[in-house]
Coordinates of C-alpha atoms and ligand atoms in Angstrom, one line a residue:
M1 CA -16.5 -7.8 -43.7
E2 CA -13.2 -8.2 -41.9
S3 CA -13.0 -11.2 -39.7
F4 CA -11.1 -12.0 -36.5
D5 CA -10.4 -15.0 -34.3
I6 CA -11.1 -13.0 -31.2
T7 CA -12.5 -9.5 -30.5
I8 CA -12.4 -7.8 -27.1
I9 CA -14.9 -5.1 -26.3
G10 CA -13.3 -2.7 -23.8
S11 CA -9.7 -1.7 -23.4
G12 CA -9.4 -1.6 -19.5
P13 CA -6.8 -3.9 -17.7
G14 CA -9.0 -6.9 -18.4
G15 CA -9.5 -6.2 -22.1
Y16 CA -6.0 -5.0 -23.2
V17 CA -4.2 -7.8 -21.3
A18 CA -6.6 -10.4 -22.9
A19 CA -5.8 -8.9 -26.3
I20 CA -2.0 -9.1 -25.7
R21 CA -2.2 -12.7 -24.6
A22 CA -4.4 -13.6 -27.6
A23 CA -1.9 -12.1 -30.0
Q24 CA 0.9 -13.9 -28.2
L25 CA -1.0 -17.2 -28.9
G26 CA -1.2 -16.4 -32.6
L27 CA -4.9 -15.4 -32.7
K28 CA -5.9 -12.6 -35.1
T29 CA -7.1 -10.1 -32.5
A30 CA -9.2 -6.9 -32.4
I31 CA -10.1 -4.6 -29.5
I32 CA -13.0 -2.1 -29.5
E33 CA -12.8 0.9 -27.3
K34 CA -15.4 3.7 -27.2
Y35 CA -13.0 6.4 -25.9
S36 CA -10.1 7.8 -27.9
T37 CA -7.6 6.7 -25.2
L38 CA -7.0 3.0 -24.3
G39 CA -6.7 1.7 -20.7
G40 CA -10.3 1.9 -19.4
T41 CA -11.3 3.1 -15.9
C42 CA -8.0 2.0 -14.3
L43 CA -5.6 4.0 -16.4
N44 CA -7.8 7.0 -17.2
V45 CA -10.0 7.7 -14.1
G46 CA -9.0 5.0 -11.6
C47 CA -5.9 3.3 -10.3
I48 CA -3.2 5.4 -12.0
P49 CA -4.6 9.0 -11.6
S50 CA -5.6 8.3 -8.0
K51 CA -2.2 7.0 -7.1
A52 CA -0.5 10.0 -8.9
L53 CA -2.5 12.4 -6.7
L54 CA -1.9 10.3 -3.6
D55 CA 1.8 10.5 -4.2
S56 CA 1.7 14.3 -4.8
S57 CA -0.4 15.0 -1.7
E58 CA 1.8 12.8 0.4
H59 CA 4.9 14.8 -0.6
Y60 CA 3.1 18.0 0.4
H61 CA 1.9 16.5 3.7
N62 CA 5.4 15.3 4.6
A63 CA 6.9 18.7 3.6
V64 CA 4.5 20.5 6.0
H65 CA 4.4 18.0 8.9
N66 CA 7.5 15.8 8.8
F67 CA 10.4 17.5 7.1
S68 CA 11.4 19.7 10.0
T69 CA 11.7 16.7 12.3
H70 CA 14.1 15.2 9.8
G71 CA 16.1 18.4 9.9
I72 CA 14.9 19.8 6.6
E73 CA 13.7 23.4 6.8
V74 CA 11.4 24.5 4.0
K75 CA 9.5 27.8 4.0
D76 CA 6.2 28.8 2.4
V77 CA 5.2 25.4 1.2
K78 CA 2.0 25.7 -0.8
P79 CA 0.0 23.2 -2.7
N80 CA -0.5 24.0 -6.4
I81 CA -3.6 22.0 -7.4
E82 CA -3.4 23.0 -11.0
Q83 CA 0.2 21.6 -11.3
M84 CA -0.8 18.5 -9.4
I85 CA -3.7 17.8 -11.8
N86 CA -1.4 18.6 -14.8
R87 CA 1.2 16.1 -13.6
K88 CA -1.5 13.5 -13.0
N89 CA -2.7 14.1 -16.5
D90 CA 0.8 13.6 -17.9
V91 CA 1.2 10.3 -16.0
V92 CA -2.2 9.2 -17.4
S93 CA -1.4 10.1 -21.0
Q94 CA 2.1 8.4 -20.8
T95 CA 0.5 5.3 -19.4
C96 CA -2.3 5.2 -22.0
N97 CA 0.1 5.8 -24.8
G98 CA 2.0 2.8 -23.5
I99 CA -1.1 0.7 -24.1
K100 CA -1.4 2.0 -27.7
F101 CA 2.3 1.0 -28.2
L102 CA 1.6 -2.5 -26.9
M103 CA -1.4 -2.9 -29.2
D104 CA 0.8 -1.9 -32.2
K105 CA 3.7 -4.1 -31.1
N106 CA 1.4 -7.1 -30.9
K107 CA -0.3 -6.3 -34.2
I108 CA -3.7 -6.0 -32.5
T109 CA -6.3 -4.1 -34.6
V110 CA -7.8 -1.2 -32.5
F111 CA -11.3 0.1 -33.4
E112 CA -12.5 3.3 -31.8
G113 CA -16.2 3.4 -31.2
V114 CA -19.0 1.7 -29.2
G115 CA -19.1 -2.1 -29.8
S116 CA -22.4 -3.9 -29.9
F117 CA -23.7 -7.3 -30.9
V118 CA -25.6 -7.8 -34.2
N119 CA -25.6 -11.5 -33.4
A120 CA -23.2 -13.9 -31.6
T121 CA -20.5 -13.7 -34.3
T122 CA -21.1 -10.2 -35.8
L123 CA -20.1 -7.0 -34.1
K124 CA -21.0 -3.4 -35.0
I125 CA -18.7 -0.5 -34.2
T126 CA -20.3 2.9 -34.1
D127 CA -17.9 5.9 -33.9
K128 CA -18.7 9.3 -32.3
D129 CA -20.0 10.7 -35.6
G130 CA -22.6 7.9 -35.8
K131 CA -20.8 6.0 -38.6
S132 CA -20.7 2.3 -38.2
Q133 CA -19.0 -0.8 -39.6
E134 CA -19.4 -4.5 -39.0
I135 CA -16.8 -7.2 -38.3
S136 CA -17.1 -10.9 -37.7
S137 CA -15.5 -12.6 -34.8
A138 CA -15.3 -16.3 -33.9
K139 CA -15.0 -15.5 -30.2
T140 CA -15.7 -12.3 -28.3
I141 CA -14.7 -11.2 -24.8
I142 CA -16.9 -8.6 -23.1
A143 CA -14.6 -6.4 -20.9
T144 CA -16.8 -3.3 -20.6
G145 CA -16.1 -2.7 -16.9
S146 CA -18.1 -0.6 -14.5
K147 CA -19.4 2.9 -13.7
P148 CA -19.8 4.7 -10.3
N149 CA -22.9 3.6 -8.4
Y150 CA -25.3 5.8 -6.4
F151 CA -28.6 5.5 -4.5
P152 CA -31.8 7.6 -4.7
G153 CA -31.3 11.1 -3.2
M154 CA -27.5 11.1 -3.8
E155 CA -27.5 11.4 -7.7
P156 CA -24.2 13.1 -8.7
D157 CA -24.6 16.3 -10.7
K158 CA -20.9 16.2 -11.4
K159 CA -20.5 19.8 -10.2
R160 CA -20.7 19.8 -6.4
I161 CA -22.1 16.3 -5.9
I162 CA -19.3 14.4 -7.6
T163 CA -18.0 10.9 -8.3
S164 CA -14.4 9.7 -8.3
T165 CA -14.0 10.9 -11.9
E166 CA -14.6 14.6 -11.1
A167 CA -12.7 14.3 -7.8
L168 CA -9.6 13.4 -9.9
S169 CA -9.8 16.8 -11.7
L170 CA -11.0 19.4 -9.3
K171 CA -9.8 23.0 -10.0
E172 CA -9.7 24.0 -6.4
I173 CA -8.8 22.6 -3.0
P174 CA -12.2 22.4 -1.2
G175 CA -12.5 23.9 2.2
K176 CA -14.7 21.0 3.2
M177 CA -15.7 17.7 1.5
I178 CA -18.4 15.2 2.6
V179 CA -17.5 11.7 1.5
I180 CA -20.4 9.2 1.3
G181 CA -18.9 5.7 1.7
G182 CA -15.9 4.8 3.9
G183 CA -14.6 2.3 1.3
V184 CA -11.6 2.3 -0.9
I185 CA -12.4 5.3 -3.1
G186 CA -13.8 7.4 -0.3
L187 CA -10.7 6.9 1.9
E188 CA -8.1 7.2 -0.9
L189 CA -9.5 10.4 -2.5
G190 CA -10.5 11.7 0.9
S191 CA -6.8 11.3 1.9
V192 CA -5.7 13.3 -1.2
Y193 CA -7.8 16.3 -0.3
G194 CA -7.4 15.8 3.5
R195 CA -3.6 16.1 3.1
L196 CA -4.0 19.3 1.1
G197 CA -6.0 20.9 3.9
T198 CA -9.6 20.0 3.1
K199 CA -11.8 19.0 6.1
I200 CA -13.1 15.5 5.4
E201 CA -16.3 14.1 6.8
V202 CA -17.1 10.5 6.0
V203 CA -20.7 9.3 6.1
E204 CA -20.8 5.5 6.2
F205 CA -23.7 3.1 6.4
A206 CA -21.8 0.3 8.1
P207 CA -20.4 0.3 11.7
S208 CA -16.8 0.3 10.4
I209 CA -14.8 1.8 7.5
I210 CA -13.4 -0.6 4.8
P211 CA -16.0 -3.1 6.1
T212 CA -15.1 -5.9 3.8
M213 CA -11.5 -6.1 5.2
D214 CA -10.4 -7.6 8.6
E215 CA -12.0 -5.6 11.4
T216 CA -8.6 -4.8 13.0
M217 CA -7.6 -2.9 9.8
G218 CA -10.7 -0.6 9.9
K219 CA -10.1 0.1 13.5
E220 CA -6.4 1.1 13.1
L221 CA -7.1 3.1 9.9
T222 CA -9.9 5.0 11.7
R223 CA -7.5 5.8 14.6
V224 CA -4.8 7.2 12.2
L225 CA -7.2 9.1 9.9
K226 CA -8.9 10.7 12.9
K227 CA -5.5 12.0 14.0
E228 CA -5.1 13.5 10.6
G229 CA -8.4 15.4 11.0
F230 CA -11.0 13.1 9.4
K231 CA -14.4 13.0 11.0
F232 CA -16.5 9.8 10.7
H233 CA -20.3 9.5 10.9
M234 CA -20.7 5.7 11.2
E235 CA -24.1 3.9 10.8
H236 CA -25.6 6.9 9.0
R237 CA -28.3 6.4 6.4
V238 CA -28.1 9.2 3.7
Q239 CA -31.5 10.6 2.9
K240 CA -30.6 13.3 0.4
V241 CA -27.8 15.6 -0.9
E242 CA -28.6 18.9 -2.4
N243 CA -26.5 21.3 -4.5
K244 CA -27.3 24.8 -3.1
G245 CA -25.1 26.6 -5.6
D246 CA -21.9 27.4 -3.6
K247 CA -22.3 24.5 -1.2
V248 CA -23.9 21.1 -0.7
V249 CA -26.2 20.0 2.1
L250 CA -26.5 16.4 3.2
T251 CA -29.3 15.0 5.3
A252 CA -28.9 11.6 7.0
L253 CA -30.5 9.5 9.7
N254 CA -28.1 8.5 12.5
K255 CA -28.2 5.2 14.4
K256 CA -30.9 6.5 16.7
G257 CA -33.1 7.5 13.7
E258 CA -32.4 11.3 14.3
E259 CA -32.0 13.6 11.4
V260 CA -28.5 15.0 10.9
T261 CA -27.5 17.7 8.4
M262 CA -24.1 18.7 7.2
E263 CA -22.8 21.3 4.8
A264 CA -19.7 21.3 2.6
D265 CA -18.2 22.6 -0.6
Y266 CA -18.4 19.2 -2.3
C267 CA -19.9 15.8 -1.7
L268 CA -18.0 12.8 -3.1
V269 CA -20.3 9.8 -3.7
A270 CA -18.3 6.7 -3.3
V271 CA -20.7 3.9 -2.5
G272 CA -19.4 1.2 -4.9
R273 CA -19.5 0.7 -8.7
K274 CA -22.0 -1.0 -11.0
P275 CA -21.3 -3.2 -14.1
Y276 CA -21.5 -1.4 -17.4
T277 CA -23.3 -3.0 -20.3
A278 CA -25.2 0.0 -21.9
G279 CA -25.2 -0.1 -25.7
L280 CA -23.8 -3.6 -25.9
N281 CA -27.1 -5.1 -27.2
A282 CA -26.1 -8.3 -25.4
E283 CA -29.6 -9.9 -25.9
A284 CA -29.0 -10.0 -29.7
A285 CA -26.1 -12.5 -29.1
G286 CA -28.0 -14.5 -26.4
V287 CA -25.9 -13.1 -23.6
K288 CA -27.8 -12.9 -20.3
L289 CA -27.3 -10.5 -17.4
N290 CA -28.1 -11.5 -13.8
D291 CA -30.3 -9.5 -11.4
R292 CA -27.3 -7.4 -10.4
G293 CA -26.7 -6.3 -14.0
Q294 CA -23.5 -8.4 -14.3
V295 CA -22.9 -10.5 -17.3
E296 CA -23.7 -14.1 -16.2
V297 CA -20.7 -16.4 -16.6
N298 CA -19.8 -20.0 -15.7
D299 CA -16.6 -21.2 -14.1
H300 CA -14.8 -20.7 -17.4
L301 CA -16.1 -17.1 -17.6
Q302 CA -18.2 -18.2 -20.6
T303 CA -21.5 -16.4 -21.0
T304 CA -24.9 -17.9 -22.0
A305 CA -23.7 -17.7 -25.6
S306 CA -21.0 -20.4 -25.9
N307 CA -18.5 -18.3 -28.1
I308 CA -18.7 -15.2 -25.9
Y309 CA -16.9 -14.7 -22.6
A310 CA -16.9 -11.9 -20.0
I311 CA -14.2 -10.7 -17.6
G312 CA -13.4 -8.0 -15.0
D313 CA -15.7 -5.5 -13.3
V314 CA -18.6 -6.5 -15.6
V315 CA -18.8 -10.0 -14.0
R316 CA -19.1 -11.3 -10.4
G317 CA -16.2 -10.9 -7.9
A318 CA -13.8 -8.2 -6.7
M319 CA -13.7 -5.1 -8.9
L320 CA -9.9 -4.9 -9.1
A321 CA -7.6 -4.3 -12.0
H322 CA -5.4 -7.3 -11.3
K323 CA -8.4 -9.6 -11.0
A324 CA -9.6 -8.4 -14.4
E325 CA -6.1 -9.0 -15.9
E326 CA -5.9 -12.5 -14.6
E327 CA -9.3 -13.3 -16.0
G328 CA -8.3 -11.9 -19.4
V329 CA -5.3 -14.3 -19.5
F330 CA -7.4 -17.2 -18.2
V331 CA -10.1 -16.8 -20.8
V332 CA -7.8 -16.5 -23.8
E333 CA -5.7 -19.5 -22.7
H334 CA -8.9 -21.5 -22.2
I335 CA -10.0 -20.6 -25.7
A336 CA -6.6 -21.6 -27.0
G337 CA -7.1 -25.1 -25.5
Q338 CA -4.8 -24.7 -22.5
K339 CA -5.7 -25.5 -18.9
P340 CA -5.3 -22.2 -17.0
H341 CA -6.1 -21.9 -13.3
M342 CA -7.1 -18.9 -11.3
N343 CA -7.1 -18.9 -7.5
Y344 CA -9.9 -16.5 -6.5
D345 CA -9.1 -17.0 -2.8
L346 CA -5.7 -15.3 -3.2
I347 CA -6.5 -12.1 -4.9
P348 CA -4.9 -9.4 -2.8
G349 CA -6.7 -6.2 -1.9
V350 CA -4.9 -2.9 -1.2
V351 CA -6.0 0.5 0.1
Y352 CA -3.5 3.2 -0.8
T353 CA -4.0 5.5 2.2
W354 CA -1.1 6.2 4.5
P355 CA -0.5 3.9 6.2
E356 CA -1.5 1.5 3.4
V357 CA -3.8 -1.4 4.1
A358 CA -3.3 -4.8 2.3
S359 CA -4.9 -8.1 2.7
V360 CA -5.1 -11.6 1.3
G361 CA -7.1 -14.7 2.2
K362 CA -9.8 -14.9 4.8
T363 CA -10.5 -12.5 7.6
E364 CA -10.7 -13.6 11.3
K365 CA -14.5 -13.1 11.2
E366 CA -15.0 -15.1 8.0
L367 CA -13.0 -18.0 9.5
K368 CA -14.9 -17.9 12.8
V369 CA -18.3 -17.9 11.0
A370 CA -17.1 -20.9 9.0
G371 CA -16.3 -22.7 12.3
R372 CA -12.5 -23.0 11.5
E373 CA -10.2 -23.5 14.5
I374 CA -7.6 -20.8 14.1
K375 CA -4.6 -19.1 15.8
V376 CA -3.8 -15.5 15.3
G377 CA -0.4 -13.8 15.5
S378 CA 0.3 -10.1 15.1
F379 CA 3.2 -7.7 15.3
P380 CA 3.1 -3.8 15.6
I381 CA 5.0 -1.8 13.0
K382 CA 6.3 0.5 15.7
A383 CA 8.5 -2.2 17.1
L384 CA 10.6 -2.2 13.9
G385 CA 13.9 -0.4 13.7
R386 CA 13.1 0.5 10.1
A387 CA 9.8 2.1 11.1
R388 CA 11.5 4.3 13.7
A389 CA 14.1 5.4 11.2
S390 CA 11.4 6.5 8.7
M391 CA 9.0 7.7 11.4
D392 CA 6.2 5.5 10.0
I393 CA 5.2 3.8 13.2
A394 CA 1.4 3.2 12.8
G395 CA 0.1 -0.2 11.9
L396 CA 0.5 -3.9 12.4
I397 CA 0.6 -7.2 10.6
K398 CA -1.8 -10.0 11.4
V399 CA -1.2 -13.6 10.4
I400 CA -4.1 -16.1 10.8
A401 CA -3.2 -19.9 10.6
D402 CA -5.1 -23.1 11.0
K403 CA -4.9 -24.2 14.6
E404 CA -3.9 -27.8 13.8
T405 CA -2.0 -27.7 10.5
D406 CA -0.4 -24.2 10.9
E407 CA -1.4 -23.4 7.3
V408 CA -1.7 -19.7 6.7
L409 CA -5.3 -18.8 5.9
G410 CA -5.2 -15.0 5.9
V411 CA -2.7 -12.1 6.2
H412 CA -3.9 -8.6 7.0
M413 CA -1.5 -5.6 7.1
I414 CA -1.7 -1.9 7.8
G415 CA 1.6 0.0 7.7
P416 CA 4.2 1.6 5.5
R417 CA 4.6 0.1 2.0
V418 CA 2.4 -2.9 2.8
A419 CA 0.9 -2.6 -0.7
D420 CA 4.1 -4.2 -1.9
L421 CA 4.8 -6.3 1.2
I422 CA 1.5 -8.3 0.8
M423 CA 3.1 -10.2 -2.1
E424 CA 5.2 -12.2 0.4
A425 CA 2.0 -13.5 1.9
V426 CA 0.4 -14.2 -1.5
V427 CA 3.4 -16.2 -2.6
A428 CA 3.5 -18.1 0.7
M429 CA -0.2 -18.9 0.6
E430 CA -0.1 -19.9 -3.1
Y431 CA 2.4 -22.6 -2.0
R432 CA 0.3 -23.4 1.0
A433 CA 3.0 -22.3 3.5
S434 CA 2.6 -22.7 7.2
A435 CA 3.2 -19.9 9.7
E436 CA 6.4 -21.7 10.7
D437 CA 7.6 -21.7 7.1
I438 CA 7.4 -17.9 7.0
A439 CA 8.8 -17.6 10.4
R440 CA 11.9 -19.6 9.5
I441 CA 12.7 -17.6 6.3
C442 CA 15.5 -15.1 6.7
H443 CA 14.1 -11.6 6.3
P444 CA 16.5 -8.6 5.5
H445 CA 17.2 -6.2 8.3
P446 CA 16.2 -3.4 8.7
T447 CA 13.0 -3.7 6.6
Y448 CA 9.2 -3.6 7.2
S449 CA 9.1 -7.2 6.1
E450 CA 10.5 -8.2 9.5
A451 CA 7.0 -7.6 10.8
M452 CA 5.8 -10.5 8.6
K453 CA 8.3 -12.9 10.1
E454 CA 7.5 -11.7 13.7
A455 CA 3.7 -12.0 13.1
A456 CA 4.2 -15.5 11.7
L457 CA 6.3 -16.4 14.8
D458 CA 3.5 -15.1 17.0
A459 CA 0.9 -17.1 15.1
F460 CA 3.1 -20.3 15.1
E461 CA 4.2 -20.6 18.7
K462 CA 3.5 -17.2 20.3
R463 CA 7.3 -16.5 20.3
P464 CA 8.0 -13.2 18.5
L465 CA 11.6 -12.1 19.0
H466 CA 11.5 -8.3 19.2
I467 CA 8.6 -7.6 21.5
Ligands
LIG501 P1 -12.6 -1.0 -17.2 O1 -11.3 -0.5 -16.7 O2 -13.8 -0.2 -16.6 O3 -12.6 -0.8 -18.8 C1 -13.8 -1.0 -19.5 C2 -13.6 -0.3 -20.9 O4 -14.6 -0.7 -21.7 C3 -13.7 1.3 -20.8 O5 -12.6 1.9 -21.4 C4 -15.0 1.6 -21.5 O6 -14.9 2.8 -22.2 C5 -15.1 0.4 -22.5 N1 -16.4 0.2 -23.0 C6 -17.5 -0.1 -22.3 N2 -18.6 -0.4 -23.1 C7 -18.1 -0.4 -24.3 C8 -18.6 -0.6 -25.6 N3 -19.9 -1.0 -25.7 N4 -17.8 -0.5 -26.7 C9 -16.5 -0.2 -26.6 N5 -15.9 0.1 -25.4 C10 -16.7 0.0 -24.3 N6 -8.3 -1.3 -8.9 C11 -7.1 -1.8 -8.5 O7 -6.8 -3.0 -8.6 N7 -6.2 -1.0 -7.9 C12 -6.4 0.3 -7.7 O8 -5.6 1.0 -7.1 C13 -7.6 0.9 -8.1 N8 -7.9 2.2 -8.0 C14 -9.1 2.7 -8.4 C15 -9.4 4.0 -8.2 C16 -10.6 4.5 -8.7 C17 -10.8 6.0 -8.5 C18 -11.5 3.7 -9.4 C19 -12.8 4.3 -9.9 C20 -11.2 2.4 -9.6 C21 -10.0 1.8 -9.1 N9 -9.7 0.5 -9.2 C22 -8.6 0.0 -8.8 C23 -10.7 -0.5 -9.9 C24 -10.2 -0.7 -11.4 O9 -10.1 0.5 -12.0 C25 -11.2 -1.6 -12.1 O10 -11.3 -2.8 -11.3 C26 -10.6 -2.0 -13.4 O11 -10.5 -0.9 -14.2 C27 -11.6 -3.0 -14.1 O12 -11.1 -3.3 -15.4 P2 -12.0 -3.8 -16.6 O13 -11.1 -4.1 -17.7 O14 -12.9 -4.8 -16.1 O15 -12.9 -2.5 -17.0
LIG502 P1 -16.4 0.1 -1.8 O1 -17.3 -1.1 -1.9 O2 -15.0 -0.1 -1.5 O3 -16.9 1.1 -0.6 C1 -18.2 1.6 -0.6 C2 -18.6 2.0 0.8 O4 -19.8 2.7 0.8 C3 -18.7 0.8 1.8 O5 -18.0 1.0 2.9 C4 -20.2 0.7 2.0 O6 -20.6 0.2 3.3 C5 -20.6 2.2 1.9 N1 -22.0 2.5 1.5 C6 -22.7 1.8 0.6 N2 -23.9 2.4 0.5 C7 -23.9 3.5 1.3 C8 -24.9 4.5 1.7 N3 -26.1 4.5 1.1 N4 -24.5 5.4 2.5 C9 -23.3 5.4 3.1 N5 -22.3 4.5 2.8 C10 -22.7 3.5 2.0 O7 -16.7 1.0 -3.1 P2 -15.9 2.2 -3.7 O8 -15.0 2.8 -2.6 O9 -16.9 3.1 -4.4 O10 -15.0 1.6 -4.8 C11 -15.6 0.9 -5.9 C12 -14.7 -0.3 -6.4 O11 -13.5 0.2 -7.0 C13 -14.4 -1.2 -5.3 O12 -15.0 -2.5 -5.5 C14 -12.9 -1.3 -5.2 O13 -12.5 -2.6 -5.3 C15 -12.5 -0.6 -6.5 N6 -11.3 0.3 -6.1 C16 -10.2 -0.3 -5.7 C17 -9.1 0.5 -5.3 C18 -7.9 -0.2 -4.9 O14 -7.7 -1.4 -5.2 N7 -7.0 0.5 -4.2 C19 -9.2 1.8 -5.2 C20 -10.4 2.4 -5.6 C21 -11.5 1.6 -6.1

């Protein structure tokens, strides 16, 4: 039986990054992936394909709605969904091949098949023809990720009642799409099709979209998306969705308890994701799951079996690719005897709508509930010269600081390119900057980043310059 110092089950951003770090540290490393392509949800049916389609649909939207104002006349602009999906597939396969290259470069052994525990140090790999082999591994990291969640009555049939996976490969542009869930997936994929001409109706259980982010972000994004034609049904409780052959019919109860029905060509179910542990045989290794189906871990991401660790979407915390990656590095360095550190308070979150939304640290509500004395500064994107030049005037940046010490506790942004801009806030907060520190840093002109300086000036002493 071949033996390894460390084996990782799952090749998503958590798993493949952990494998690379382990190889860098000189450990004999194996990775087991049940699919023939590496990269997990993120590269195959998540982050990368969704951003590829967001970019394509944004180009189309700009060509139709904004080019003529810029003085660019284009005629007969038409979306070609087949080509958009083909391009997306090319981006995915290039990116996944890149991971295969990185595995080879780092001399990591890749096994294709379902990985399961025989016991705490023996793993079985079963390929798609049912053939299996066993390996032994001193340490194992479970990085098996997550799958789309759904509730009774909204079970996806993957034809008209679909999850994000099917929505990334539709063969037609729907006339109308109902989206259950006004969270990240619903709004990103809703935006893709909305920009291509699909009527989007979002049915959301909570009173606001992107409910886990700062309230101001949800309000501003609702305003912009309504202007783009989105319809929102807030505080609606979905009862059932039915595939009627050429359409879907959704029944929900509104805030007053009245029954509401809606029809569309497709219904996208985007109500969160659930940890994936099927087929792992975790019990055989003494690995316990919690009541949410997540692998139970301690502060070192160690499971109830001392030589087995778990990372990424399959454990508690944000279901984000960069969180999974950091955890992968953390666990391997811990195993190698180093003293790694991970700051869970400063994991940025981004929604790739247009305008983009990005956030780090605490929301205003969280700080108020915690009884913190705070001061809040904000600055509208439309007051920036850069924004007028590009015609991207929606949005704002909000900086929240401690009332007494001026330490920045949360930064929330909605606007053009804030997905990249948020890193200024993350770096500043990692070094425990005050609002004054940020306000006194020279920011290049004209850039969107000037809104960060201005919002910090507003939080510091209520003295922004350009408003
Ligand atoms: P995964 O990426 O889910 O990988 C787990 C891997 O394990 C899979 O390849 C699976 O096949 C394999 N596996 C499972 N069980 C076994 C087994 N027993 N044996 C062998 N292999 C197994 N996050 C962001 O940060 N930014 C984004 O922009 C973003 N966009 C997203 C868009 C969509 C549509 C979706 C669905 C998700 C998005 N996410 C995004 C979330 C992100 O994809 C996940 O947080 C991330 O992929 C989690 O990484 P992971 O390594 O924990 O698991
Ligand atoms: P989410 O948690 O972001 O949003 C789910 C939404 O559905 C919430 O607004 C919730 O209130 C609502 N909801 C829940 N039950 C409902 C019901 N019965 N009826 C109506 N609405 C209901 O989940 P998601 O959008 O499915 O995304 C899953 C995960 O993938 C997220 O954790 C996210 O972090 C990750 N993801 C990240 C990105 C990104 O980083 N840009 C993109 C896509 C996905």
